[in-house]
Short mmCIF file of C-alpha atoms (C1' of nucleotides) in Angstrom, two decimals:
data_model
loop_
_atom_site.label_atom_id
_atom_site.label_comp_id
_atom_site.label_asym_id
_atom_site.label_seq_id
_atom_site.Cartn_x
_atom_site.Cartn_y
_atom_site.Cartn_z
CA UNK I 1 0.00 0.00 0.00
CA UNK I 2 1.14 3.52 -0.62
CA UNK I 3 0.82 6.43 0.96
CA UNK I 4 -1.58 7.74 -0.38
CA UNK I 5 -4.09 4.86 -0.44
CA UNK I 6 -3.22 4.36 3.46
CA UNK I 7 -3.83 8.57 4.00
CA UNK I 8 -7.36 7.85 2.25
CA UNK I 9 -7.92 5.04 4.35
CA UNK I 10 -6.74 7.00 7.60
CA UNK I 11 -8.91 9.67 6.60
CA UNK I 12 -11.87 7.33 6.28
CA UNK I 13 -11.69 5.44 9.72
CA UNK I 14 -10.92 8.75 11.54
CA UNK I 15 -14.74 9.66 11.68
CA UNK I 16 -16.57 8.57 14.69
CA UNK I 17 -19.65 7.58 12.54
CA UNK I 18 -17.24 5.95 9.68
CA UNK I 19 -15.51 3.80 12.75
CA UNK I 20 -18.71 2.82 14.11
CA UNK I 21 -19.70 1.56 10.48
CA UNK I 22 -16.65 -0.24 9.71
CA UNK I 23 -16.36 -2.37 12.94
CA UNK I 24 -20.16 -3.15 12.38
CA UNK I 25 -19.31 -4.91 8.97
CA UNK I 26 -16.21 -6.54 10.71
CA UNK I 27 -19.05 -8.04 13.24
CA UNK I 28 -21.29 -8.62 10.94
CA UNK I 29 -18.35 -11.40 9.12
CA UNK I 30 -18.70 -12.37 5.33
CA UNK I 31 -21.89 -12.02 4.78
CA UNK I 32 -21.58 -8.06 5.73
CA UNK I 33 -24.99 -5.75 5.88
CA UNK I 34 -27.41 -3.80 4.02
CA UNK I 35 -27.45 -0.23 3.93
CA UNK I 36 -30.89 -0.33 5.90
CA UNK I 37 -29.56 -2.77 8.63
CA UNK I 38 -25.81 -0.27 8.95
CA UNK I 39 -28.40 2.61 8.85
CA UNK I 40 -30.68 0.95 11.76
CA UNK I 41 -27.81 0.11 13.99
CA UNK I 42 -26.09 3.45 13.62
CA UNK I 43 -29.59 5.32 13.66
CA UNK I 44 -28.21 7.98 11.25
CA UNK I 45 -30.10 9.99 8.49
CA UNK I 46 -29.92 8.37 4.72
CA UNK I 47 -27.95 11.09 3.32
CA UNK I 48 -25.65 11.06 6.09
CA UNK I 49 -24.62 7.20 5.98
CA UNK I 50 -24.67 7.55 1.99
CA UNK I 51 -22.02 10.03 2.96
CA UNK I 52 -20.23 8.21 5.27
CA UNK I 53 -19.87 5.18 3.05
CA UNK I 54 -18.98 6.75 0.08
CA UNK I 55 -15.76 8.02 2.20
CA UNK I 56 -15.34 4.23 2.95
CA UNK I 57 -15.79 3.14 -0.73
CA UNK I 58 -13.68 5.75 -1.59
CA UNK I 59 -10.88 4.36 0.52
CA UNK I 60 -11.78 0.72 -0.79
CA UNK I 61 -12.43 0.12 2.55
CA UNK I 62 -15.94 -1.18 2.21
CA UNK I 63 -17.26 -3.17 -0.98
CA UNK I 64 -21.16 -3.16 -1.95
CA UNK I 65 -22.91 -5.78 -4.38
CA UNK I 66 -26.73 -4.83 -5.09
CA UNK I 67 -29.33 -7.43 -4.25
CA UNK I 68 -32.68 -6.39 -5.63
CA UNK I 69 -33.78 -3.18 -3.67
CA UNK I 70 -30.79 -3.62 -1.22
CA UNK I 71 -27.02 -2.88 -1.43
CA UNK I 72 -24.88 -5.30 1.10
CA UNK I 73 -22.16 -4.16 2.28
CA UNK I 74 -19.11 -5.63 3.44
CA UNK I 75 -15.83 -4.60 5.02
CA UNK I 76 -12.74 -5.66 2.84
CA UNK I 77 -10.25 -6.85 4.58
CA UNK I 78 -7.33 -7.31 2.43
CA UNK I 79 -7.68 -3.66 2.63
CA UNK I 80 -7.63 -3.08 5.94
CA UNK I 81 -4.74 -5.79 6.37
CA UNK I 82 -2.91 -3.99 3.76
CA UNK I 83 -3.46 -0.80 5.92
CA UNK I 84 -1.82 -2.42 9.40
CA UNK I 85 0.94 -4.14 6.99
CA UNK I 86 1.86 0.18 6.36
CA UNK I 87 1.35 1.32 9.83
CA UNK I 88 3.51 -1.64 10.82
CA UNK I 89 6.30 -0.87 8.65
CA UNK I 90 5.65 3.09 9.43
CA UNK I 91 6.21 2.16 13.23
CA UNK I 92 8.85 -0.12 13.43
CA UNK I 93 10.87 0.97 10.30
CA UNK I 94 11.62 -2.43 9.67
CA UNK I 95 12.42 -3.73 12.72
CA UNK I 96 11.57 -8.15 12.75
CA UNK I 97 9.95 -7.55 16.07
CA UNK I 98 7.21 -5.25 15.75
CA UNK I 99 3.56 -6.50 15.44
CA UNK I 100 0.62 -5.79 17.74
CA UNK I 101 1.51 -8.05 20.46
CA UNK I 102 5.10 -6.86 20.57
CA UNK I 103 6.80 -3.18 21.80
CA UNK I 104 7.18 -1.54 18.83
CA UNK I 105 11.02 -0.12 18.75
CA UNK I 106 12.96 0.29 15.59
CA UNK I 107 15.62 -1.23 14.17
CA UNK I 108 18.31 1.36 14.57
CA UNK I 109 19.07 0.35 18.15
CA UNK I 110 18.60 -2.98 18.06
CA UNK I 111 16.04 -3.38 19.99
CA UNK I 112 17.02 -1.76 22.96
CA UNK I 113 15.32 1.08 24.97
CA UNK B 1 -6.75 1.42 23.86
CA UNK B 2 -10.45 2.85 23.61
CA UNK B 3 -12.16 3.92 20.50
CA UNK B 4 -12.40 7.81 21.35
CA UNK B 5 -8.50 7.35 21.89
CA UNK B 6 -8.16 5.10 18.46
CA UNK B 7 -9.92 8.19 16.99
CA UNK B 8 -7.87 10.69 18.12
CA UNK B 9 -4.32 8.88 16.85
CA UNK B 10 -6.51 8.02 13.24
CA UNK B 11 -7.34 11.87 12.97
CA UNK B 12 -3.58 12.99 13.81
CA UNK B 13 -1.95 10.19 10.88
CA UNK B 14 -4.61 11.18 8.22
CA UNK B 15 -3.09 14.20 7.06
CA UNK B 16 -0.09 14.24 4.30
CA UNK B 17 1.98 16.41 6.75
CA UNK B 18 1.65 14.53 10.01
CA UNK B 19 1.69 11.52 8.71
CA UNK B 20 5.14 12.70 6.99
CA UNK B 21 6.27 13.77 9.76
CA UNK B 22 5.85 10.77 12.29
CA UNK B 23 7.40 9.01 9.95
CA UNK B 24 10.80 11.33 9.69
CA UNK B 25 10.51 10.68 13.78
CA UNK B 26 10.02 6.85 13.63
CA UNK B 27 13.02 6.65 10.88
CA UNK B 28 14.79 8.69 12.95
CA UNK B 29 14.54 6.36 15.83
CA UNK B 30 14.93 6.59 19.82
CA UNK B 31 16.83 9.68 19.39
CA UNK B 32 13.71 11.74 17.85
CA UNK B 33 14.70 14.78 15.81
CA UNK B 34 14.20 18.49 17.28
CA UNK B 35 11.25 20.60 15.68
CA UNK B 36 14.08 22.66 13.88
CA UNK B 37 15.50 19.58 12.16
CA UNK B 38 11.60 18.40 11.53
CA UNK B 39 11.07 21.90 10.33
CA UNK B 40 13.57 21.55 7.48
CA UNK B 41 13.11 18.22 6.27
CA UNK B 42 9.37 18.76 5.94
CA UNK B 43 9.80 22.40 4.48
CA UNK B 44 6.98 23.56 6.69
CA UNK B 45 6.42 27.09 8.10
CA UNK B 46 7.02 27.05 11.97
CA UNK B 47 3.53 27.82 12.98
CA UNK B 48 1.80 25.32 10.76
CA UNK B 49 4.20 22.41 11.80
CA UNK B 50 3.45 23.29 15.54
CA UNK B 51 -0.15 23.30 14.92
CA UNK B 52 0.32 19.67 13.29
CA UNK B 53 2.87 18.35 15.95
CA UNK B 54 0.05 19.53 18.49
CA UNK B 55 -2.53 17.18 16.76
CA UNK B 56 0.38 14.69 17.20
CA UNK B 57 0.62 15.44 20.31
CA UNK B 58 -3.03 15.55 21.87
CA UNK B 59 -3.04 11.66 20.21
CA UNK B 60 -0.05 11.29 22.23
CA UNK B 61 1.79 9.61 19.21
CA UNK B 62 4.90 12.07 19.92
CA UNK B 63 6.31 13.37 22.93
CA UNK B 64 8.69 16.01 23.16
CA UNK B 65 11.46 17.07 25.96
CA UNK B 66 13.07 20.63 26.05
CA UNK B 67 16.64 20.41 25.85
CA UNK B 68 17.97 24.36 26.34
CA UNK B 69 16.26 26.25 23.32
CA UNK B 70 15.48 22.99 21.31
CA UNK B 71 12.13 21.06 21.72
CA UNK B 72 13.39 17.15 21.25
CA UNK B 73 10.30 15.56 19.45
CA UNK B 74 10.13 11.20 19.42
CA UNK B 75 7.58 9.26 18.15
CA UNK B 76 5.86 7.05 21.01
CA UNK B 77 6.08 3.62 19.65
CA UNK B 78 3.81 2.07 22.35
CA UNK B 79 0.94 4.27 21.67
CA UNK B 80 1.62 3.81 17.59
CA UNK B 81 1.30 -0.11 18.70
CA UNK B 82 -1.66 0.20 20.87
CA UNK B 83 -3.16 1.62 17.71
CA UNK B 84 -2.32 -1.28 15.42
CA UNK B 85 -3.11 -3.52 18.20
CA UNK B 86 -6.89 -1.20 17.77
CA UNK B 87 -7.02 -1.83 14.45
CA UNK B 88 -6.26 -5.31 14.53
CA UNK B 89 -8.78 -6.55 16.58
CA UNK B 90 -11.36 -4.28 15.12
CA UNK B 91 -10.44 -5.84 11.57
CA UNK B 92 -10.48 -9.38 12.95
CA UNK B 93 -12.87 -9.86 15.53
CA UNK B 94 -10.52 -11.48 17.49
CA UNK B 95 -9.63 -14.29 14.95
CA UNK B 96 -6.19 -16.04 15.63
CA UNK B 97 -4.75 -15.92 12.25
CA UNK B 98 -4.56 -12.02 11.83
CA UNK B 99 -1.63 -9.66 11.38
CA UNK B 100 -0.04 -7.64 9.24
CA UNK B 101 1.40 -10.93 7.18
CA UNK B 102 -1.98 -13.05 6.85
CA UNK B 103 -5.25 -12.17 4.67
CA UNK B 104 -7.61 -11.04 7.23
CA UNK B 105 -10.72 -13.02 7.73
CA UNK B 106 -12.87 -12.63 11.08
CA UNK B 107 -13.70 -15.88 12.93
CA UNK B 108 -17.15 -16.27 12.66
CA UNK B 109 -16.97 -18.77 9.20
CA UNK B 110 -13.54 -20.26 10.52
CA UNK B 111 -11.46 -18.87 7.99
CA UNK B 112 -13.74 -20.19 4.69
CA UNK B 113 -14.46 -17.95 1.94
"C1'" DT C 1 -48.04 1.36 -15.39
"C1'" DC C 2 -48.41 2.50 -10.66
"C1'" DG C 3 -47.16 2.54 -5.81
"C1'" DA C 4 -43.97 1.32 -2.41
"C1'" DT C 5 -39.32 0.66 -0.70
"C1'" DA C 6 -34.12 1.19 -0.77
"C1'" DA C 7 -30.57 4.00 -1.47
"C1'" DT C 8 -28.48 7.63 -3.83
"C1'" DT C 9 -27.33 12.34 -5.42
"C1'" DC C 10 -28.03 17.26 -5.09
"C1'" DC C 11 -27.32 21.20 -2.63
"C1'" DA C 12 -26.72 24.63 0.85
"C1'" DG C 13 -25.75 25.94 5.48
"C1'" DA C 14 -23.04 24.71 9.68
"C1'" DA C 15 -19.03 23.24 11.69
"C1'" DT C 16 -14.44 22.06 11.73
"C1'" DT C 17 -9.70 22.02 10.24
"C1'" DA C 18 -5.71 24.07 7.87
"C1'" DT C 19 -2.58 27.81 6.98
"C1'" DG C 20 0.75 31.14 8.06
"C1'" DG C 21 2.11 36.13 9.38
"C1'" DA C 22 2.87 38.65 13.54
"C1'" DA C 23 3.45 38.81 18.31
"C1'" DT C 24 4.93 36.20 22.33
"C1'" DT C 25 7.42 33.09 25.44
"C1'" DA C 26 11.66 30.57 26.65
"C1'" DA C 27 16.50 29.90 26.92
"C1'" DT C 28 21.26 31.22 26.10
"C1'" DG C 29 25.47 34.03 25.90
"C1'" DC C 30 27.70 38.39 26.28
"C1'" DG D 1 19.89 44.08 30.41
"C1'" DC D 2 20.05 43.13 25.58
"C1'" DA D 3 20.41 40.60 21.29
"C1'" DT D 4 19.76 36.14 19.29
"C1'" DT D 5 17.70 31.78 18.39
"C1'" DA D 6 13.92 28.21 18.98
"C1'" DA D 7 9.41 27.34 19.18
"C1'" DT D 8 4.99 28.58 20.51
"C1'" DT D 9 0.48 30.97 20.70
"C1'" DC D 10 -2.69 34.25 18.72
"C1'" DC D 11 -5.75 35.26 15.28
"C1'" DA D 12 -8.01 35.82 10.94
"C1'" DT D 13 -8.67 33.89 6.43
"C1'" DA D 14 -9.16 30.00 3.43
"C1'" DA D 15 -10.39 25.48 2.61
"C1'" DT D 16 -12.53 21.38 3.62
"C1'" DT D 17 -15.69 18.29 5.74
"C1'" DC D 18 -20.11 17.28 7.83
"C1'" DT D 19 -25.03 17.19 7.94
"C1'" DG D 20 -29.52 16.24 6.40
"C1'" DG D 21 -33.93 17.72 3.79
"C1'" DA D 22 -35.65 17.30 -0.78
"C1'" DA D 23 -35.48 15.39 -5.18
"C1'" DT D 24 -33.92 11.48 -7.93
"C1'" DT D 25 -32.78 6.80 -9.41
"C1'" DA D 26 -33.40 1.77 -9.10
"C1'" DT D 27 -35.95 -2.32 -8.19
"C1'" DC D 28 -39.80 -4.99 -7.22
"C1'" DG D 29 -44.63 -6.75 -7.00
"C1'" DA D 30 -49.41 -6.33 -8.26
#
DNA sequence: TCGATAATTCCAGAATTATGGAATTAATGC
DNA sequence: GCATTAATTCCATAATTCTGGAATTATCGA
């Protein structure tokens, strides 16, 4: 991922609303939601969550498949794996030992603190 | 780390200037750089790269020491890996076989596509 | 075709964030 | 005390993002 695909996607999860939405899908597995289920839980106004999502399309974040009357949506998570994979190499500056379950200290020290 | 806090550190890496500049500190390693050297290297006018190393700051993803008339600026690898540790489980659901090196599939199917 | 439902786009006002010059604070050396 | 350097805060303008009502598009069933 570049930079400016992981900015987008930064940009996208940094939203309270946006947040809320994407670790709903996450939840919700595979099989994802519809627009009317995301807009139920979240209890927001239509042409807010339209707005909301199209920030997370935009960032590939989300993808949508229409079923009859209904769009599903579900998180993609390649994307978002692609998104720690940067952060992770932004952090540690590729240190072997950084991850989420490790201390995160880069590699110019060896480790060290 | 809580999702107000996850927020906070999401809002202070999406933007092209703060993300730049956390990285110049994480490259730059345990030693930090002082805002002067951050100052050149990001070509930045001195009040708009304080106002961005205070959104940096109020995430608590830098923290800074005074040393005489220099402010000493490191990136606070901890709070950058509570974040990825956020994001992580918030991508996963808690599955096992997620990181930064595996596809990204949340445990409620078992790993199936 | 018509009516109902799902979701979107359009658009404008509100709110927030970004930018950077000028003034200010902090520390140092003479 | 005074000049110098480092960085900040102050403040006003510019730019962007957020919000949501109203109109529009898409699909379905009768």
């Amino acid at each position: 991922m570049d930079t400016e695909t992981a900015l987008s996607a930064l940009a996208a999860l940094s939203h309270e609303s946006r947040l809320a939405a994407f670790r709903e899908l996450v939840q919700a597995g595979p099989e994802g939601l519809s627009v009317g289920e995301l807009r139920e839980r979240l209890d927001l106004p239509p042409a807010t969550l339209t707005a909301h999502l199209n920030g997370l399309r935009t960032a590939e974040l989300v993808q949508d498949q229409r079923e009859g009357r209904v769009i599903r949506v579900r998180a993609n998570y390649p994307q978002m794996n692609a998104l720690i994979a940067y952060l992770t190499e932004n952090c540690c500056a590729g240190a072997t030992n950084c991850g989420p379950n490790s201390v995160c200290i880069p590699s110019t020290n060896g480790g060290q603190t």
